[in-house]
PDB file of C-alpha atoms in Angstrom:
ATOM      1  CA  MET A   6      64.195  71.815  55.932  1.00 46.00           C
ATOM      2  CA  GLU A   7      65.214  72.506  59.930  1.00 47.00           C
ATOM      3  CA  THR A   8      66.877  75.852  60.365  1.00 47.00           C
ATOM      4  CA  SER A   9      68.530  76.879  63.514  1.00 46.00           C
ATOM      5  CA  SER A  10      65.719  78.878  64.435  1.00 46.00           C
ATOM      6  CA  ASP A  11      63.624  75.827  64.398  1.00 49.00           C
ATOM      7  CA  ARG A  12      65.713  74.156  66.699  1.00 48.00           C
ATOM      8  CA  PRO A  13      65.444  74.251  70.585  1.00 52.00           C
ATOM      9  CA  GLY A  14      67.882  76.760  72.114  1.00 52.00           C
ATOM     10  CA  GLY A  15      68.993  77.596  68.215  1.00 53.00           C
ATOM     11  CA  ALA A  16      67.843  81.059  68.508  1.00 59.00           C
ATOM     12  CA  ARG A  17      70.182  83.395  66.455  1.00 65.00           C
ATOM     13  CA  ARG A  18      71.079  86.306  68.295  1.00 65.00           C
ATOM     14  CA  PRO A  19      69.492  89.775  66.959  1.00 75.00           C
ATOM     15  CA  TRP A  20      71.055  92.070  64.930  1.00 71.00           C
ATOM     16  CA  TRP A  21      71.238  94.458  67.024  1.00 69.00           C
ATOM     17  CA  GLY A  22      72.976  92.349  69.508  1.00 70.00           C
ATOM     18  CA  ARG A  23      75.963  91.528  66.841  1.00 74.00           C
ATOM     19  CA  ILE A  24      76.784  95.043  66.389  1.00 79.00           C
ATOM     20  CA  ALA A  25      76.549  95.654  70.145  1.00 73.00           C
ATOM     21  CA  VAL A  26      79.161  93.078  70.550  1.00 73.00           C
ATOM     22  CA  GLY A  27      81.432  94.028  68.014  1.00 76.00           C
ATOM     23  CA  LEU A  28      81.233  97.621  69.044  1.00 76.00           C
ATOM     24  CA  ALA A  29      82.352  96.642  72.825  1.00 75.00           C
ATOM     25  CA  VAL A  30      85.087  94.006  71.781  1.00 74.00           C
ATOM     26  CA  VAL A  31      86.532  97.254  69.508  1.00 72.00           C
ATOM     27  CA  VAL A  32      86.216  99.268  72.404  1.00 70.00           C
ATOM     28  CA  VAL A  33      88.497  96.944  74.423  1.00 68.00           C
ATOM     29  CA  LEU A  34      91.158  96.580  71.649  1.00 69.00           C
ATOM     30  CA  LEU A  35      91.227 100.548  71.395  1.00 65.00           C
ATOM     31  CA  VAL A  36      91.590 101.018  75.317  1.00 63.00           C
ATOM     32  CA  LEU A  37      94.449  97.926  75.453  1.00 63.00           C
ATOM     33  CA  VAL A  38      95.995  99.379  72.560  1.00 60.00           C
ATOM     34  CA  GLU A  39      96.489 103.136  73.701  1.00 60.00           C
ATOM     35  CA  ARG A  40      96.979 101.858  77.379  1.00 58.00           C
ATOM     36  CA  PHE A  41     100.027  99.794  76.551  1.00 53.00           C
ATOM     37  CA  SER A  42     101.043 101.726  73.560  1.00 54.00           C
ATOM     38  CA  LEU A  43     101.179  98.989  71.368  1.00 52.00           C
ATOM     39  CA  VAL A  44     101.251 100.694  67.949  1.00 54.00           C
ATOM     40  CA  PRO A  45     103.634 104.164  67.884  1.00 56.00           C
ATOM     41  CA  GLY A  46     101.948 106.871  67.756  1.00 53.00           C
ATOM     42  CA  PHE A  47      98.247 105.691  68.530  1.00 50.00           C
ATOM     43  CA  GLY A  48      98.160 106.821  72.586  1.00 51.00           C
ATOM     44  CA  GLY A  49      96.887 110.527  71.549  1.00 55.00           C
ATOM     45  CA  LEU A  50      93.718 109.598  69.228  1.00 54.00           C
ATOM     46  CA  PHE A  51      91.529 110.222  72.234  1.00 53.00           C
ATOM     47  CA  GLY A  52      93.114 113.383  73.144  1.00 56.00           C
ATOM     48  CA  ALA A  53      92.796 113.854  77.065  1.00 62.00           C
ATOM     49  CA  GLN A  54      92.275 117.816  78.283  1.00 74.00           C
ATOM     50  CA  THR A  55      93.276 118.141  81.567  1.00 78.00           C
ATOM     51  CA  ARG A  56      90.670 120.421  83.558  1.00 84.00           C
ATOM     52  CA  ASP A  57      91.539 121.951  87.089  1.00 81.00           C
ATOM     53  CA  ARG A  58      88.837 121.785  89.127  1.00 83.00           C
ATOM     54  CA  SER A  59      90.066 122.096  93.011  1.00 85.00           C
ATOM     55  CA  GLY A  60      88.368 124.097  95.395  1.00 85.00           C
ATOM     56  CA  PRO A  61      90.286 126.719  97.180  1.00 89.00           C
ATOM     57  CA  ALA A  62      93.299 125.824  99.314  1.00 86.00           C
ATOM     58  CA  LEU A  63      92.066 126.070 103.468  1.00 86.00           C
ATOM     59  CA  LEU A  64      93.994 127.564 106.155  1.00 81.00           C
ATOM     60  CA  LYS A  65      94.783 124.905 108.555  1.00 81.00           C
ATOM     61  CA  SER A  66      97.029 126.296 111.221  1.00 81.00           C
ATOM     62  CA  LEU A  67      99.813 128.885 111.302  1.00 78.00           C
ATOM     63  CA  GLN A  68     102.984 128.186 113.249  1.00 76.00           C
ATOM     64  CA  ASP A  69     105.780 130.540 114.522  1.00 72.00           C
ATOM     65  CA  MET A  70     109.265 129.627 113.068  1.00 75.00           C
ATOM     66  CA  HIS A  71     112.103 130.451 115.988  1.00 86.00           C
ATOM     67  CA  ARG A  72     114.853 129.187 113.655  1.00 89.00           C
ATOM     68  CA  TYR A  73     117.637 130.652 111.386  1.00 91.00           C
ATOM     69  CA  GLU A  74     118.228 128.863 107.957  1.00 93.00           C
ATOM     70  CA  ALA A  75     121.860 128.897 107.813  1.00 94.00           C
ATOM     71  CA  ALA A  76     122.206 126.861 105.199  1.00 96.00           C
ATOM     72  CA  VAL A  77     120.641 125.149 101.871  1.00 96.00           C
ATOM     73  CA  GLY A  78     121.797 122.068 100.069  1.00 96.00           C
ATOM     74  CA  ASN A  79     120.311 121.365  96.377  1.00 96.00           C
ATOM     75  CA  PHE A  80     120.715 117.176  95.927  1.00 97.00           C
ATOM     76  CA  GLN A  81     119.927 114.511  92.901  1.00 96.00           C
ATOM     77  CA  VAL A  82     119.972 111.068  93.478  1.00 95.00           C
ATOM     78  CA  VAL A  83     118.933 108.286  90.598  1.00 94.00           C
ATOM     79  CA  VAL A  84     116.977 106.126  92.378  1.00 92.00           C
ATOM     80  CA  ASP A  85     116.886 101.892  90.269  1.00 88.00           C
ATOM     81  CA  LEU A  86     114.283 100.296  92.331  1.00 81.00           C
ATOM     82  CA  GLU A  87     113.340  96.771  91.009  1.00 76.00           C
ATOM     83  CA  LYS A  88     110.454  94.392  92.543  1.00 74.00           C
ATOM     84  CA  ASP A  89     109.877  90.987  91.048  1.00 64.00           C
ATOM     85  CA  ALA A  90     107.822  87.951  92.244  1.00 66.00           C
ATOM     86  CA  ALA A  91     108.723  84.979  93.354  1.00 65.00           C
ATOM     87  CA  PHE A  92     108.655  81.783  91.053  1.00 59.00           C
ATOM     88  CA  LEU A  93     107.403  84.232  87.960  1.00 60.00           C
ATOM     89  CA  PRO A  94     109.422  86.225  85.536  1.00 60.00           C
ATOM     90  CA  ASP A  95     109.942  89.728  85.163  1.00 56.00           C
ATOM     91  CA  ALA A  96     107.922  89.849  82.120  1.00 57.00           C
ATOM     92  CA  ILE A  97     104.691  88.433  83.862  1.00 61.00           C
ATOM     93  CA  ARG A  98     104.630  90.129  87.348  1.00 60.00           C
ATOM     94  CA  GLY A  99     107.359  92.361  88.759  1.00 64.00           C
ATOM     95  CA  THR A 100     107.741  96.328  88.307  1.00 75.00           C
ATOM     96  CA  ARG A 101     111.557  98.191  87.827  1.00 77.00           C
ATOM     97  CA  THR A 102     111.300 102.360  87.606  1.00 84.00           C
ATOM     98  CA  LEU A 103     114.294 104.377  86.956  1.00 89.00           C
ATOM     99  CA  TYR A 104     113.774 107.802  88.471  1.00 92.00           C
ATOM    100  CA  VAL A 105     115.843 110.799  89.257  1.00 95.00           C
ATOM    101  CA  GLY A 106     114.501 112.864  92.469  1.00 95.00           C
ATOM    102  CA  ALA A 107     116.115 116.387  93.127  1.00 96.00           C
ATOM    103  CA  GLY A 108     115.349 118.139  96.178  1.00 97.00           C
ATOM    104  CA  THR A 109     117.152 120.258  99.335  1.00 97.00           C
ATOM    105  CA  VAL A 110     117.904 119.845 102.170  1.00 97.00           C
ATOM    106  CA  GLY A 111     118.392 123.137 104.876  1.00 96.00           C
ATOM    107  CA  GLY A 112     120.569 123.628 107.973  1.00 96.00           C
ATOM    108  CA  TYR A 113     119.006 125.951 110.617  1.00 95.00           C
ATOM    109  CA  VAL A 114     119.426 126.568 114.151  1.00 95.00           C
ATOM    110  CA  ASP A 115     116.364 126.440 116.803  1.00 92.00           C
ATOM    111  CA  MET A 116     116.386 129.674 118.627  1.00 89.00           C
ATOM    112  CA  GLY A 117     112.948 129.144 120.150  1.00 86.00           C
ATOM    113  CA  GLY A 118     114.725 127.741 123.627  1.00 85.00           C
ATOM    114  CA  LEU A 119     117.455 130.459 124.171  1.00 87.00           C
ATOM    115  CA  GLY A 120     116.992 132.868 127.429  1.00 87.00           C
ATOM    116  CA  GLU A 121     118.820 135.528 129.335  1.00 85.00           C
ATOM    117  CA  GLN A 122     121.669 132.922 129.776  1.00 89.00           C
ATOM    118  CA  SER A 123     122.404 132.335 126.495  1.00 91.00           C
ATOM    119  CA  VAL A 124     123.587 135.891 125.857  1.00 93.00           C
ATOM    120  CA  THR A 125     126.686 137.433 128.242  1.00 93.00           C
ATOM    121  CA  VAL A 126     127.622 140.996 127.590  1.00 94.00           C
ATOM    122  CA  ASN A 127     130.459 142.455 129.434  1.00 93.00           C
ATOM    123  CA  GLY A 128     130.362 145.644 132.050  1.00 89.00           C
ATOM    124  CA  ASP A 129     131.663 148.327 129.234  1.00 92.00           C
ATOM    125  CA  ARG A 130     129.157 146.620 126.195  1.00 91.00           C
ATOM    126  CA  THR A 131     132.427 145.848 123.878  1.00 93.00           C
ATOM    127  CA  GLU A 132     132.223 142.347 124.660  1.00 95.00           C
ATOM    128  CA  ALA A 133     129.595 139.086 124.138  1.00 95.00           C
ATOM    129  CA  THR A 134     129.055 135.578 124.031  1.00 95.00           C
ATOM    130  CA  VAL A 135     126.524 133.632 122.716  1.00 95.00           C
ATOM    131  CA  ARG A 136     125.752 130.222 123.098  1.00 95.00           C
ATOM    132  CA  LEU A 137     123.282 128.858 120.711  1.00 95.00           C
ATOM    133  CA  PRO A 138     122.134 124.570 120.161  1.00 94.00           C
ATOM    134  CA  ARG A 139     124.651 122.941 116.993  1.00 95.00           C
ATOM    135  CA  PRO A 140     122.280 123.318 113.617  1.00 95.00           C
ATOM    136  CA  VAL A 141     120.302 120.610 112.695  1.00 95.00           C
ATOM    137  CA  LEU A 142     118.842 119.496 109.001  1.00 96.00           C
ATOM    138  CA  GLY A 143     115.572 119.422 108.118  1.00 95.00           C
ATOM    139  CA  THR A 144     113.963 117.166 106.203  1.00 94.00           C
ATOM    140  CA  ALA A 145     114.451 116.541 102.462  1.00 96.00           C
ATOM    141  CA  ALA A 146     112.020 118.117  99.876  1.00 95.00           C
ATOM    142  CA  LEU A 147     111.617 117.187  96.564  1.00 95.00           C
ATOM    143  CA  ASP A 148     111.165 119.548  94.206  1.00 95.00           C
ATOM    144  CA  PRO A 149     108.659 117.757  91.692  1.00 92.00           C
ATOM    145  CA  GLU A 150     109.691 120.210  88.538  1.00 94.00           C
ATOM    146  CA  ARG A 151     113.062 118.695  88.637  1.00 94.00           C
ATOM    147  CA  SER A 152     112.281 115.007  89.615  1.00 94.00           C
ATOM    148  CA  TYR A 153     110.894 112.742  86.820  1.00 92.00           C
ATOM    149  CA  ALA A 154     110.642 109.021  86.081  1.00 89.00           C
ATOM    150  CA  VAL A 155     113.193 108.107  83.446  1.00 88.00           C
ATOM    151  CA  SER A 156     111.355 104.969  82.692  1.00 83.00           C
ATOM    152  CA  LYS A 157     109.178 102.028  83.830  1.00 78.00           C
ATOM    153  CA  GLN A 158     108.934  98.862  82.875  1.00 72.00           C
ATOM    154  CA  ARG A 159     106.229  96.684  84.453  1.00 67.00           C
ATOM    155  CA  GLY A 160     105.015  92.985  83.921  1.00 57.00           C
ATOM    156  CA  LEU A 161     101.940  92.076  82.725  1.00 59.00           C
ATOM    157  CA  LEU A 162     100.035  91.321  85.681  1.00 50.00           C
ATOM    158  CA  ASP A 163     101.387  94.768  86.624  1.00 51.00           C
ATOM    159  CA  ARG A 164     100.073  96.299  83.543  1.00 57.00           C
ATOM    160  CA  ILE A 165      96.725  94.834  83.696  1.00 55.00           C
ATOM    161  CA  GLY A 166      96.707  95.910  87.603  1.00 56.00           C
ATOM    162  CA  ASP A 167      96.925  99.263  86.397  1.00 57.00           C
ATOM    163  CA  LEU A 168      93.548  99.634  84.572  1.00 48.00           C
ATOM    164  CA  PHE A 169      91.544  98.856  87.513  1.00 45.00           C
ATOM    165  CA  SER A 170      93.620 101.222  89.858  1.00 53.00           C
ATOM    166  CA  ASP A 171      92.959 104.389  91.414  1.00 50.00           C
ATOM    167  CA  ASN A 172      97.224 105.437  91.076  1.00 51.00           C
ATOM    168  CA  PRO A 173      98.414 103.297  87.800  1.00 47.00           C
ATOM    169  CA  ALA A 174     102.410 103.296  88.285  1.00 50.00           C
ATOM    170  CA  GLY A 175     102.429 105.090  91.054  1.00 61.00           C
ATOM    171  CA  GLU A 176     106.254 106.742  91.968  1.00 80.00           C
ATOM    172  CA  GLN A 177     105.380 106.847  95.704  1.00 85.00           C
ATOM    173  CA  ALA A 178     108.109 104.156  96.877  1.00 87.00           C
ATOM    174  CA  VAL A 179     110.704 105.902  94.806  1.00 90.00           C
ATOM    175  CA  GLN A 180     109.958 109.035  95.778  1.00 92.00           C
ATOM    176  CA  LYS A 181     109.983 108.130  99.647  1.00 93.00           C
ATOM    177  CA  LEU A 182     113.868 106.456  98.628  1.00 93.00           C
ATOM    178  CA  ALA A 183     115.061 109.370  96.648  1.00 94.00           C
ATOM    179  CA  ALA A 184     113.886 111.707  99.761  1.00 95.00           C
ATOM    180  CA  GLN A 185     115.619 108.917 101.985  1.00 95.00           C
ATOM    181  CA  HIS A 186     119.120 109.172 100.428  1.00 95.00           C
ATOM    182  CA  ILE A 187     119.179 112.810  99.956  1.00 96.00           C
ATOM    183  CA  GLY A 188     118.717 112.861 102.626  1.00 96.00           C
ATOM    184  CA  GLU A 189     121.394 110.790 103.694  1.00 96.00           C
ATOM    185  CA  ALA A 190     123.843 112.967 101.308  1.00 96.00           C
ATOM    186  CA  ALA A 191     123.267 115.654 103.199  1.00 96.00           C
ATOM    187  CA  ARG A 192     124.263 114.537 106.407  1.00 94.00           C
ATOM    188  CA  ASP A 193     127.126 113.428 105.104  1.00 94.00           C
ATOM    189  CA  SER A 194     127.990 116.713 102.947  1.00 94.00           C
ATOM    190  CA  GLY A 195     128.921 118.940 105.575  1.00 94.00           C
ATOM    191  CA  LEU A 196     125.669 120.929 105.599  1.00 96.00           C
ATOM    192  CA  ALA A 197     125.839 121.433 109.219  1.00 95.00           C
ATOM    193  CA  GLU A 198     128.923 122.599 109.580  1.00 96.00           C
ATOM    194  CA  ARG A 199     128.518 125.335 106.937  1.00 96.00           C
ATOM    195  CA  ALA A 200     125.096 126.153 108.867  1.00 96.00           C
ATOM    196  CA  GLU A 201     127.144 127.006 112.169  1.00 96.00           C
ATOM    197  CA  LYS A 202     129.657 128.920 109.944  1.00 96.00           C
ATOM    198  CA  ASN A 203     127.230 130.778 108.217  1.00 96.00           C
ATOM    199  CA  THR A 204     125.406 131.577 111.274  1.00 96.00           C
ATOM    200  CA  THR A 205     127.999 132.386 113.283  1.00 96.00           C
ATOM    201  CA  ALA A 206     129.339 135.092 110.709  1.00 96.00           C
ATOM    202  CA  MET A 207     125.543 136.585 110.800  1.00 95.00           C
ATOM    203  CA  LEU A 208     125.532 137.001 114.653  1.00 94.00           C
ATOM    204  CA  LYS A 209     128.959 138.481 115.101  1.00 95.00           C
ATOM    205  CA  GLY A 210     128.228 140.813 112.125  1.00 95.00           C
ATOM    206  CA  LEU A 211     124.888 141.996 113.436  1.00 93.00           C
ATOM    207  CA  LEU A 212     126.771 142.668 117.199  1.00 94.00           C
ATOM    208  CA  HIS A 213     129.365 144.095 115.902  1.00 95.00           C
ATOM    209  CA  SER A 214     127.067 146.866 114.069  1.00 95.00           C
ATOM    210  CA  LEU A 215     125.609 147.571 117.737  1.00 93.00           C
ATOM    211  CA  GLY A 216     128.870 148.595 119.056  1.00 93.00           C
ATOM    212  CA  PHE A 217     130.324 145.454 120.169  1.00 94.00           C
ATOM    213  CA  ARG A 218     134.326 144.491 119.534  1.00 94.00           C
ATOM    214  CA  THR A 219     134.368 141.400 120.634  1.00 95.00           C
ATOM    215  CA  VAL A 220     131.554 139.139 119.963  1.00 95.00           C
ATOM    216  CA  HIS A 221     131.782 134.870 120.860  1.00 96.00           C
ATOM    217  CA  VAL A 222     129.541 132.450 119.251  1.00 96.00           C
ATOM    218  CA  THR A 223     129.913 128.823 120.931  1.00 95.00           C
ATOM    219  CA  TYR A 224     127.826 125.401 120.571  1.00 95.00           C
ATOM    220  CA  GLN A 225     126.507 123.075 122.566  1.00 88.00           C
TER     221      GLN A 225
END
């Protein structure tokens, strides 16, 4: 009787080879199940640990600040960012992220360019006039402790791509958009006017304590 081992090209795979292939298939299935949360409660099976192996922070430069931070606004925005692919359904290719961004914007007066002509005093030192540039708003700074993704929906191709990505499901796009919306909200919130009012109050209080009875603060 002719067996498979007697036929040309019909040699059986060694037993250890079959075991290796079976183990590889099991590992791939386990990774896919954990990655895509196909089985509830299965994600914590491998118990990932986090270790901080960062080196010490290095001081790159120092910069003197010549501005008075007069007001800070706290903002929160909900970003709903959706990216679709042409001719493909969202279940195959596409992402949608719902993100809550919280951050601050500061209003300040830059006093680095002030000179002798910016402050005038009358002869008996009872009246002073201070000329300042108008307050401006800083860039929005997101707070990572209060910002978070509410939900992430990804198509099948995007999920597979995450398996080979160094930064799966990155949030840079929604974070950038959240900072942009917060900056726009700050410009419409009256924060610059609040910074001007607070700066005026600070300078008047300071100069009154130095003996000036009349203080004028103007902005150019």
